[in-house]
Protein backbone atom coordinates (compact mmCIF):
# COMPACT_ATOMS: atom_id res chain seq x y z
CA UNK A 1 0.00 0.00 0.00
CA UNK A 2 2.86 2.38 0.79
CA UNK A 3 4.22 2.06 -2.74
CA UNK A 4 0.75 2.66 -4.20
CA UNK A 5 0.28 5.71 -1.97
CA UNK A 6 3.61 7.21 -3.09
CA UNK A 7 2.81 6.55 -6.75
CA UNK A 8 -0.65 8.13 -6.44
CA UNK A 9 0.82 11.17 -4.68
CA UNK A 10 3.48 11.76 -7.35
CA UNK A 11 1.03 11.28 -10.24
CA UNK A 12 -1.53 13.65 -8.70
CA UNK A 13 1.21 16.25 -8.11
CA UNK A 14 2.20 15.76 -11.74
CA UNK A 15 -1.32 16.91 -12.71
CA UNK A 16 -0.55 20.31 -11.19
CA UNK A 17 -1.58 19.94 -7.56
CA UNK A 18 0.86 21.55 -5.15
CA UNK A 19 0.29 19.03 -2.36
CA UNK A 20 -1.22 15.57 -2.18
CA UNK A 21 -1.46 12.87 0.49
CA UNK A 22 -2.93 9.46 -0.30
CA UNK A 23 -3.97 6.92 2.33
CA UNK A 24 -5.07 3.44 1.32
CA UNK A 25 -6.97 1.29 3.78
CA UNK A 26 -8.04 -2.06 2.43
CA UNK A 27 -10.47 -1.53 -0.45
CA UNK A 28 -10.85 2.21 0.11
CA UNK A 29 -8.68 5.30 -0.14
CA UNK A 30 -8.57 8.92 0.93
CA UNK A 31 -6.73 11.51 -1.15
CA UNK A 32 -6.10 14.96 0.30
CA UNK A 33 -5.20 17.66 -2.22
CA UNK A 34 -4.44 21.35 -1.85
CA UNK A 35 -7.20 23.05 -3.81
CA UNK A 36 -9.80 25.76 -3.32
CA UNK A 37 -12.30 24.17 -5.67
CA UNK A 38 -11.86 20.90 -7.54
CA UNK A 39 -13.20 20.94 -11.06
CA UNK A 40 -15.10 17.86 -12.31
CA UNK A 41 -12.26 16.96 -14.68
CA UNK A 42 -9.75 17.15 -11.80
CA UNK A 43 -11.90 14.78 -9.72
CA UNK A 44 -12.03 12.40 -12.69
CA UNK A 45 -8.25 12.55 -13.10
CA UNK A 46 -7.69 11.70 -9.43
CA UNK A 47 -10.24 8.85 -9.58
CA UNK A 48 -8.56 7.45 -12.68
CA UNK A 49 -5.08 7.61 -11.11
CA UNK A 50 -6.26 5.84 -7.94
CA UNK A 51 -8.05 3.15 -9.95
CA UNK A 52 -5.13 2.52 -12.30
CA UNK A 53 -2.53 2.41 -9.51
CA UNK A 54 -4.41 0.66 -6.71
CA UNK A 55 -7.53 -0.80 -8.33
CA UNK A 56 -9.80 1.14 -5.98
CA UNK A 57 -13.21 2.01 -7.43
CA UNK A 58 -14.30 5.70 -7.36
CA UNK A 59 -17.20 4.76 -5.04
CA UNK A 60 -14.59 3.75 -2.43
CA UNK A 61 -12.51 6.91 -2.87
CA UNK A 62 -12.86 10.05 -0.79
CA UNK A 63 -11.20 13.20 -2.12
CA UNK A 64 -10.61 15.89 0.49
CA UNK A 65 -9.75 19.49 -0.36
CA UNK A 66 -7.51 21.46 1.96
mmCIF file of C-alpha atoms in Angstrom:
data_model
loop_
_atom_site.group_PDB
_atom_site.id
_atom_site.type_symbol
_atom_site.label_atom_id
_atom_site.label_comp_id
_atom_site.label_asym_id
_atom_site.label_seq_id
_atom_site.Cartn_x
_atom_site.Cartn_y
_atom_site.Cartn_z
ATOM 1 C CA UNK A 1 0.000 0.000 0.000
ATOM 2 C CA UNK A 2 2.858 2.379 0.794
ATOM 3 C CA UNK A 3 4.224 2.064 -2.741
ATOM 4 C CA UNK A 4 0.745 2.662 -4.199
ATOM 5 C CA UNK A 5 0.283 5.713 -1.972
ATOM 6 C CA UNK A 6 3.607 7.209 -3.092
ATOM 7 C CA UNK A 7 2.814 6.552 -6.753
ATOM 8 C CA UNK A 8 -0.650 8.129 -6.444
ATOM 9 C CA UNK A 9 0.825 11.172 -4.683
ATOM 10 C CA UNK A 10 3.478 11.760 -7.350
ATOM 11 C CA UNK A 11 1.027 11.282 -10.240
ATOM 12 C CA UNK A 12 -1.534 13.652 -8.704
ATOM 13 C CA UNK A 13 1.206 16.253 -8.108
ATOM 14 C CA UNK A 14 2.196 15.761 -11.739
ATOM 15 C CA UNK A 15 -1.318 16.909 -12.712
ATOM 16 C CA UNK A 16 -0.553 20.307 -11.186
ATOM 17 C CA UNK A 17 -1.580 19.944 -7.556
ATOM 18 C CA UNK A 18 0.863 21.553 -5.155
ATOM 19 C CA UNK A 19 0.289 19.034 -2.358
ATOM 20 C CA UNK A 20 -1.222 15.567 -2.177
ATOM 21 C CA UNK A 21 -1.459 12.874 0.486
ATOM 22 C CA UNK A 22 -2.929 9.459 -0.301
ATOM 23 C CA UNK A 23 -3.971 6.916 2.330
ATOM 24 C CA UNK A 24 -5.074 3.435 1.317
ATOM 25 C CA UNK A 25 -6.970 1.295 3.785
ATOM 26 C CA UNK A 26 -8.036 -2.064 2.432
ATOM 27 C CA UNK A 27 -10.467 -1.527 -0.447
ATOM 28 C CA UNK A 28 -10.855 2.213 0.110
ATOM 29 C CA UNK A 29 -8.677 5.298 -0.144
ATOM 30 C CA UNK A 30 -8.567 8.923 0.932
ATOM 31 C CA UNK A 31 -6.734 11.505 -1.148
ATOM 32 C CA UNK A 32 -6.102 14.963 0.301
ATOM 33 C CA UNK A 33 -5.196 17.664 -2.221
ATOM 34 C CA UNK A 34 -4.444 21.348 -1.852
ATOM 35 C CA UNK A 35 -7.200 23.052 -3.810
ATOM 36 C CA UNK A 36 -9.796 25.760 -3.320
ATOM 37 C CA UNK A 37 -12.300 24.172 -5.672
ATOM 38 C CA UNK A 38 -11.861 20.895 -7.538
ATOM 39 C CA UNK A 39 -13.199 20.935 -11.065
ATOM 40 C CA UNK A 40 -15.102 17.859 -12.306
ATOM 41 C CA UNK A 41 -12.261 16.959 -14.676
ATOM 42 C CA UNK A 42 -9.745 17.150 -11.799
ATOM 43 C CA UNK A 43 -11.901 14.782 -9.716
ATOM 44 C CA UNK A 44 -12.032 12.402 -12.690
ATOM 45 C CA UNK A 45 -8.247 12.547 -13.099
ATOM 46 C CA UNK A 46 -7.685 11.697 -9.428
ATOM 47 C CA UNK A 47 -10.242 8.853 -9.578
ATOM 48 C CA UNK A 48 -8.561 7.447 -12.676
ATOM 49 C CA UNK A 49 -5.084 7.614 -11.114
ATOM 50 C CA UNK A 50 -6.256 5.839 -7.941
ATOM 51 C CA UNK A 51 -8.054 3.145 -9.951
ATOM 52 C CA UNK A 52 -5.126 2.521 -12.299
ATOM 53 C CA UNK A 53 -2.531 2.409 -9.512
ATOM 54 C CA UNK A 54 -4.411 0.657 -6.706
ATOM 55 C CA UNK A 55 -7.533 -0.804 -8.328
ATOM 56 C CA UNK A 56 -9.803 1.144 -5.983
ATOM 57 C CA UNK A 57 -13.215 2.013 -7.427
ATOM 58 C CA UNK A 58 -14.300 5.698 -7.357
ATOM 59 C CA UNK A 59 -17.198 4.760 -5.042
ATOM 60 C CA UNK A 60 -14.587 3.748 -2.425
ATOM 61 C CA UNK A 61 -12.509 6.914 -2.874
ATOM 62 C CA UNK A 62 -12.857 10.047 -0.787
ATOM 63 C CA UNK A 63 -11.200 13.199 -2.119
ATOM 64 C CA UNK A 64 -10.615 15.885 0.486
ATOM 65 C CA UNK A 65 -9.752 19.489 -0.363
ATOM 66 C CA UNK A 66 -7.508 21.457 1.961
#
